[in-house]
Amino acid sequence: MSFEIRVERTENSRLSQLDPQNIGFGKVFSDHMFLVDYKNGEWTNARIVPYGPLNLSPATSAIHYGQSIFEGMKAVAHQSSDTAVALFRPEENARRFNRSAQRMAMPDIPESLFMQGLNTLIELDKAWVPRSEGGALYIRPFMFATDDYIGVKPSDSYCFSIFTCPVGPYYNKALRVKVEEEYSRAAPGGVGFTKCAGNYAGALYPTALAQKEGYDQVLWTDPISHEWVEETGTTNFFAVCSDRIVTPALSQTLLAGITRDSVIQALRHLGHNVEERPLSVQELKDLLAAGELNELFITGTAATLVNLDGFGHRGEYHSVITQGNQTVSKQVKSFLDDLRCGAQADPFGWIKTLD
Ligand code: COI
């Protein structure tokens, strides 16, 4: 199905103000944004307009009752031409977005509308895709409830939007994580598997406490026993052991990371043995004591793939980075980086290029 998208170009591109050597993450926004409204049971008024503030009522129900979901994606420069850019498995983001929407009692966005809005926007702001090493155009699709109404019920109206920002690395060092045993991110039957805004808000206070103790992030554990590792505040989690790589199995309390899935498939393609199963903090400690835990790394769209320095548990710090030279994480990271930019053939059909 094809939708009509009205395009209003900016008359004042801000691109020349961008300092490619000093991009940071999430502070600079490209020239345009895509918007489409949900009213009377249908998506209407699809448009691309100059990036700018939204005009909202103070009673906007997303602000009060939290019907707000988002996605994270990246476009990178592709080697096939000087102007080509590549998207990575974008349809997976559209599908996960609709899984979040369903759980939050929000309407589906047709995959074709998601993709058409995305492609039109990226085509228009392609010059914002950094061509520097490690740079990318971060893409933020989101949807929120727009009824101005006080009362707890699903909104009747919504706004779906996509904006983009040129970014450098989200993390620029190996992280120290605290195994979190007091607070929980998600519970069975809850919304942990969605990318709803509240999941991130709920993590801020425990993360701030961990940071006061000198950690960079929390490593969430299951909400009942706090014995089983789940994910960090921003990423999924992998442990590289001597003869296998283990990552917590997906459940209702984990975000099904697209980078996580891609890393698993890439590792298997590269000949590694990957186990998706419950992984306890005790197992990590036992493996480390036995000299069998070689690397820890985390994965996400924003973070890409980053090593962990180690983890803190009950006041004791366990350094892992000292165990080896991060061979597996380096191998899979460069395989995926090369695949994204076209330096490596794509055996999976994951890359969607726009010329
Ligand atoms: C992403 O990785 O894209 C996310 O949405 C997580 C957030 C830390 C930026």
XYZ file of C-alpha atoms and ligand atoms in Angstrom:
364
model
C 0.000 0.000 0.000
C 1.336 3.449 -0.902
C 0.619 6.590 1.123
C 0.774 10.184 -0.062
C 3.402 12.108 1.873
C 3.403 15.903 1.588
C 6.926 17.308 1.750
C 7.706 20.808 3.001
C 11.432 21.435 2.709
C 13.258 23.712 5.092
C 14.470 26.992 3.647
C 17.266 27.166 6.216
C 19.281 23.965 6.334
C 21.379 23.742 9.510
C 23.770 21.233 7.970
C 26.623 23.720 7.543
C 26.591 24.310 11.334
C 27.408 20.636 11.992
C 30.944 20.024 13.229
C 31.695 16.467 11.975
C 34.576 16.149 14.463
C 32.370 16.920 17.436
C 28.971 15.328 16.896
C 28.279 13.764 20.321
C 25.078 11.763 20.666
C 21.491 12.967 20.442
C 22.024 16.690 20.694
C 21.962 17.778 17.056
C 18.928 17.105 14.879
C 18.678 16.915 11.120
C 16.621 19.326 9.038
C 13.320 17.444 8.702
C 10.885 15.175 10.514
C 8.112 12.864 9.405
C 4.688 13.153 11.028
C 1.402 11.316 10.583
C -1.765 11.545 12.704
C -4.126 8.814 13.832
C -7.723 10.050 13.959
C -11.112 8.346 13.650
C -9.453 4.948 13.317
C -7.095 5.804 10.436
C -3.666 7.254 9.705
C -3.974 10.592 7.978
C -2.027 13.715 6.949
C 1.373 12.066 6.356
C 3.905 14.855 5.963
C 7.545 15.801 6.162
C 8.170 19.232 7.628
C 11.184 21.148 8.969
C 12.347 19.719 12.322
C 10.837 21.775 15.138
C 8.650 21.859 18.258
C 5.290 20.121 18.445
C 2.269 22.076 19.610
C 0.639 20.088 22.447
C -2.167 20.576 24.942
C -1.161 20.298 28.623
C -3.803 17.544 28.861
C -2.069 15.414 26.167
C -2.749 11.936 27.491
C 0.764 10.551 26.732
C 2.170 12.984 29.301
C -0.187 11.753 32.033
C -0.803 8.064 31.322
C 2.320 7.150 29.410
C 1.127 5.793 26.062
C 4.440 6.541 24.409
C 6.690 4.122 22.509
C 9.771 4.460 20.348
C 12.395 2.692 18.254
C 16.070 3.248 17.579
C 17.695 2.631 14.192
C 20.748 3.837 12.293
C 21.634 4.785 8.722
C 25.305 4.643 7.789
C 27.377 5.670 4.798
C 27.613 2.791 2.280
C 30.622 2.114 0.096
C 28.603 1.519 -3.088
C 28.737 5.252 -3.930
C 29.704 8.629 -2.469
C 26.103 9.353 -1.553
C 24.723 5.875 -0.764
C 23.457 5.144 2.723
C 22.431 1.852 4.276
C 19.662 0.944 6.687
C 20.031 -2.181 8.789
C 17.036 -4.558 9.066
C 14.546 -1.645 9.198
C 11.515 -3.922 8.878
C 12.497 -5.563 12.183
C 12.139 -2.196 13.895
C 8.718 -1.692 12.311
C 7.610 -5.100 13.600
C 8.957 -4.538 17.105
C 7.296 -1.113 17.128
C 3.936 -2.747 16.489
C 4.550 -5.313 19.249
C 5.116 -2.379 21.610
C 2.006 -0.624 20.240
C -0.206 -3.651 20.796
C 0.891 -4.076 24.442
C 0.374 -0.365 25.131
C -3.144 -0.415 23.574
C -1.991 1.829 20.730
C -2.838 1.402 17.033
C -0.572 -0.493 14.638
C 1.326 1.581 12.144
C 1.194 -0.164 8.744
C 4.699 -1.457 7.949
C 4.439 0.154 4.502
C 3.701 3.580 6.056
C 6.578 3.197 8.536
C 8.956 2.272 5.692
C 7.692 4.926 3.286
C 8.015 7.685 5.904
C 11.454 6.412 6.876
C 12.792 6.123 3.315
C 11.423 9.517 2.254
C 12.918 11.212 5.317
C 16.328 9.565 4.970
C 16.418 10.345 1.244
C 15.738 14.016 2.030
C 18.290 14.309 4.879
C 20.876 11.919 3.434
C 23.571 14.586 3.546
C 23.302 14.467 7.355
C 24.608 10.867 7.451
C 28.152 11.240 8.811
C 30.784 9.789 6.504
C 33.380 9.748 9.269
C 34.574 6.521 10.938
C 32.130 5.410 13.663
C 29.513 8.018 12.712
C 25.887 7.252 11.883
C 22.522 8.921 11.484
C 20.488 7.792 14.485
C 16.811 7.406 13.603
C 14.106 7.811 16.207
C 10.583 6.618 15.246
C 8.067 7.228 18.038
C 4.344 7.322 18.733
C 2.420 8.979 21.526
C -1.195 9.486 22.575
C -2.549 12.921 21.680
C -6.088 13.065 23.136
C -6.416 16.029 25.461
C -8.364 14.166 28.063
C -8.045 13.526 31.789
C -9.046 9.953 32.612
C -7.340 6.588 32.209
C -8.322 5.018 28.901
C -6.565 4.401 25.597
C -6.352 7.607 23.621
C -8.426 7.837 20.429
C -5.785 9.912 18.641
C -2.022 9.474 18.217
C 0.953 11.033 16.509
C 3.615 8.893 14.815
C 6.828 10.677 13.984
C 10.397 10.012 12.865
C 13.305 12.378 13.326
C 17.015 11.790 12.949
C 20.284 12.969 14.426
C 23.880 12.515 13.331
C 25.765 10.714 16.081
C 29.141 9.456 17.149
C 29.621 6.621 19.679
C 27.089 6.367 22.540
C 29.763 4.951 24.843
C 33.442 5.536 24.298
C 34.961 3.198 26.875
C 34.500 -0.243 28.400
C 31.747 -0.035 31.029
C 31.604 -0.981 34.681
C 28.145 -2.351 35.507
C 26.484 -2.950 38.841
C 24.446 -6.138 39.235
C 21.150 -4.650 40.445
C 19.460 -6.568 43.239
C 17.250 -3.972 44.884
C 15.328 -2.452 41.968
C 13.689 -4.212 39.023
C 13.242 -3.125 35.444
C 10.442 -5.464 34.426
C 8.224 -8.279 35.684
C 6.473 -11.218 33.996
C 3.241 -9.997 32.421
C 4.547 -6.427 32.355
C 5.917 -4.270 29.569
C 9.645 -5.103 29.745
C 9.701 -6.461 26.187
C 8.375 -3.169 24.762
C 10.197 0.042 23.992
C 7.786 2.133 26.016
C 9.146 5.383 27.392
C 8.380 4.413 31.002
C 10.811 1.485 30.916
C 13.625 3.991 30.531
C 12.232 6.453 33.113
C 12.030 3.671 35.706
C 15.708 2.885 35.192
C 16.959 6.416 35.809
C 16.949 6.434 39.613
C 18.680 3.027 40.114
C 21.191 4.015 37.413
C 21.922 7.314 39.159
C 22.522 5.415 42.426
C 24.874 2.994 40.650
C 26.704 5.925 39.074
C 27.219 7.472 42.523
C 29.012 4.232 43.423
C 31.309 4.635 40.416
C 29.490 2.411 37.917
C 28.446 3.398 34.417
C 25.275 1.319 34.156
C 23.112 -1.215 35.960
C 22.972 -4.866 34.950
C 19.350 -5.820 35.545
C 18.501 -9.174 37.089
C 15.175 -11.021 37.272
C 12.635 -9.315 39.537
C 11.981 -12.328 41.815
C 15.320 -13.818 42.904
C 17.757 -11.288 41.385
C 19.941 -14.279 40.492
C 19.458 -14.259 36.733
C 21.055 -11.717 34.453
C 18.695 -9.894 32.062
C 20.056 -6.799 30.271
C 21.675 -3.439 31.059
C 19.825 -0.126 31.173
C 20.473 0.450 27.475
C 21.542 -2.853 25.910
C 21.452 -6.657 25.811
C 24.240 -8.681 27.423
C 26.712 -11.356 26.217
C 29.313 -13.452 28.065
C 32.156 -14.991 26.055
C 33.332 -18.231 27.672
C 36.168 -20.478 26.518
C 34.059 -22.673 24.221
C 30.766 -20.815 23.888
C 29.017 -17.456 24.049
C 26.039 -17.151 26.356
C 23.292 -14.538 26.283
C 20.125 -14.488 28.409
C 17.189 -16.104 26.587
C 14.412 -13.737 25.522
C 11.401 -13.482 27.804
C 8.634 -11.004 28.609
C 11.127 -9.054 30.717
C 13.810 -8.596 28.057
C 13.935 -6.308 25.072
C 14.370 -8.396 21.912
C 17.311 -6.381 20.597
C 17.737 -6.370 16.822
C 21.467 -5.910 17.362
C 21.301 -8.820 19.840
C 19.707 -11.056 17.197
C 22.147 -9.876 14.524
C 25.135 -10.546 16.782
C 23.852 -14.057 17.543
C 23.384 -14.824 13.840
C 26.740 -13.266 12.922
C 28.571 -15.197 15.664
C 27.046 -18.477 14.449
C 27.932 -17.560 10.866
C 31.518 -17.012 12.058
C 31.568 -20.501 13.565
C 30.910 -19.734 17.241
C 28.672 -21.697 19.537
C 25.987 -19.373 20.971
C 23.661 -20.393 23.779
C 20.491 -18.425 24.547
C 19.517 -19.558 28.005
C 19.183 -18.412 31.611
C 22.519 -17.095 32.885
C 23.055 -16.553 36.605
C 25.344 -14.090 38.324
C 26.818 -17.067 40.194
C 27.670 -18.778 36.890
C 29.512 -15.640 35.756
C 31.470 -15.597 39.015
C 32.239 -19.336 38.809
C 33.379 -19.044 35.194
C 35.601 -16.106 36.099
C 37.127 -17.985 39.050
C 37.806 -20.974 36.758
C 39.501 -18.718 34.183
C 36.763 -19.512 31.649
C 35.113 -16.092 31.302
C 37.077 -14.272 28.607
C 34.946 -11.273 27.642
C 31.706 -9.525 28.461
C 30.022 -7.277 25.929
C 26.739 -5.466 25.445
C 24.774 -4.716 22.297
C 22.203 -2.170 21.175
C 21.454 0.157 18.289
C 22.774 3.257 20.040
C 25.626 1.502 21.848
C 26.468 -0.869 18.936
C 28.815 -3.385 20.614
C 30.777 -2.310 23.670
C 32.934 -4.316 26.065
C 32.302 -4.405 29.768
C 35.231 -3.703 32.017
C 33.606 -5.893 34.654
C 30.700 -6.141 37.063
C 30.064 -5.269 40.680
C 28.069 -7.671 42.839
C 27.290 -7.156 46.514
C 30.044 -4.608 46.931
C 32.745 -6.678 45.197
C 34.094 -5.745 41.749
C 34.900 -8.492 39.247
C 37.193 -7.345 36.478
C 36.723 -9.262 33.238
C 38.519 -7.074 30.711
C 41.812 -8.220 32.231
C 41.048 -11.832 31.184
C 41.785 -11.562 27.485
C 42.129 -9.334 24.468
C 38.422 -9.162 23.494
C 38.999 -11.306 20.378
C 35.399 -12.452 19.870
C 33.785 -9.062 20.457
C 36.267 -7.378 18.098
C 35.659 -10.046 15.451
C 31.864 -9.814 15.474
C 31.856 -6.013 15.763
C 34.084 -5.560 12.738
C 32.093 -8.198 10.787
C 28.859 -6.262 11.414
C 30.464 -2.829 10.855
C 31.868 -4.058 7.522
C 28.561 -5.590 6.523
C 26.709 -2.334 7.236
C 29.034 -0.168 5.159
C 29.382 -2.662 2.290
C 33.004 -3.707 2.963
C 31.735 -7.213 3.661
C 29.188 -9.170 1.577
C 25.794 -9.421 3.302
C 24.856 -13.130 3.436
C 21.694 -12.357 5.420
C 19.980 -9.757 3.213
C 19.933 -7.288 6.124
C 21.217 -4.184 4.355
C 18.804 -1.845 2.544
C 20.684 0.779 0.559
C 19.335 4.131 -0.610
C 21.341 5.712 -3.426
C 18.820 2.326 21.200
O 19.794 1.603 21.394
O 18.564 2.762 20.079
C 17.934 2.720 22.289
O 16.820 3.044 22.059
C 18.463 2.756 23.664
C 18.757 4.113 24.173
C 19.812 3.954 25.192
C 19.216 5.139 23.212
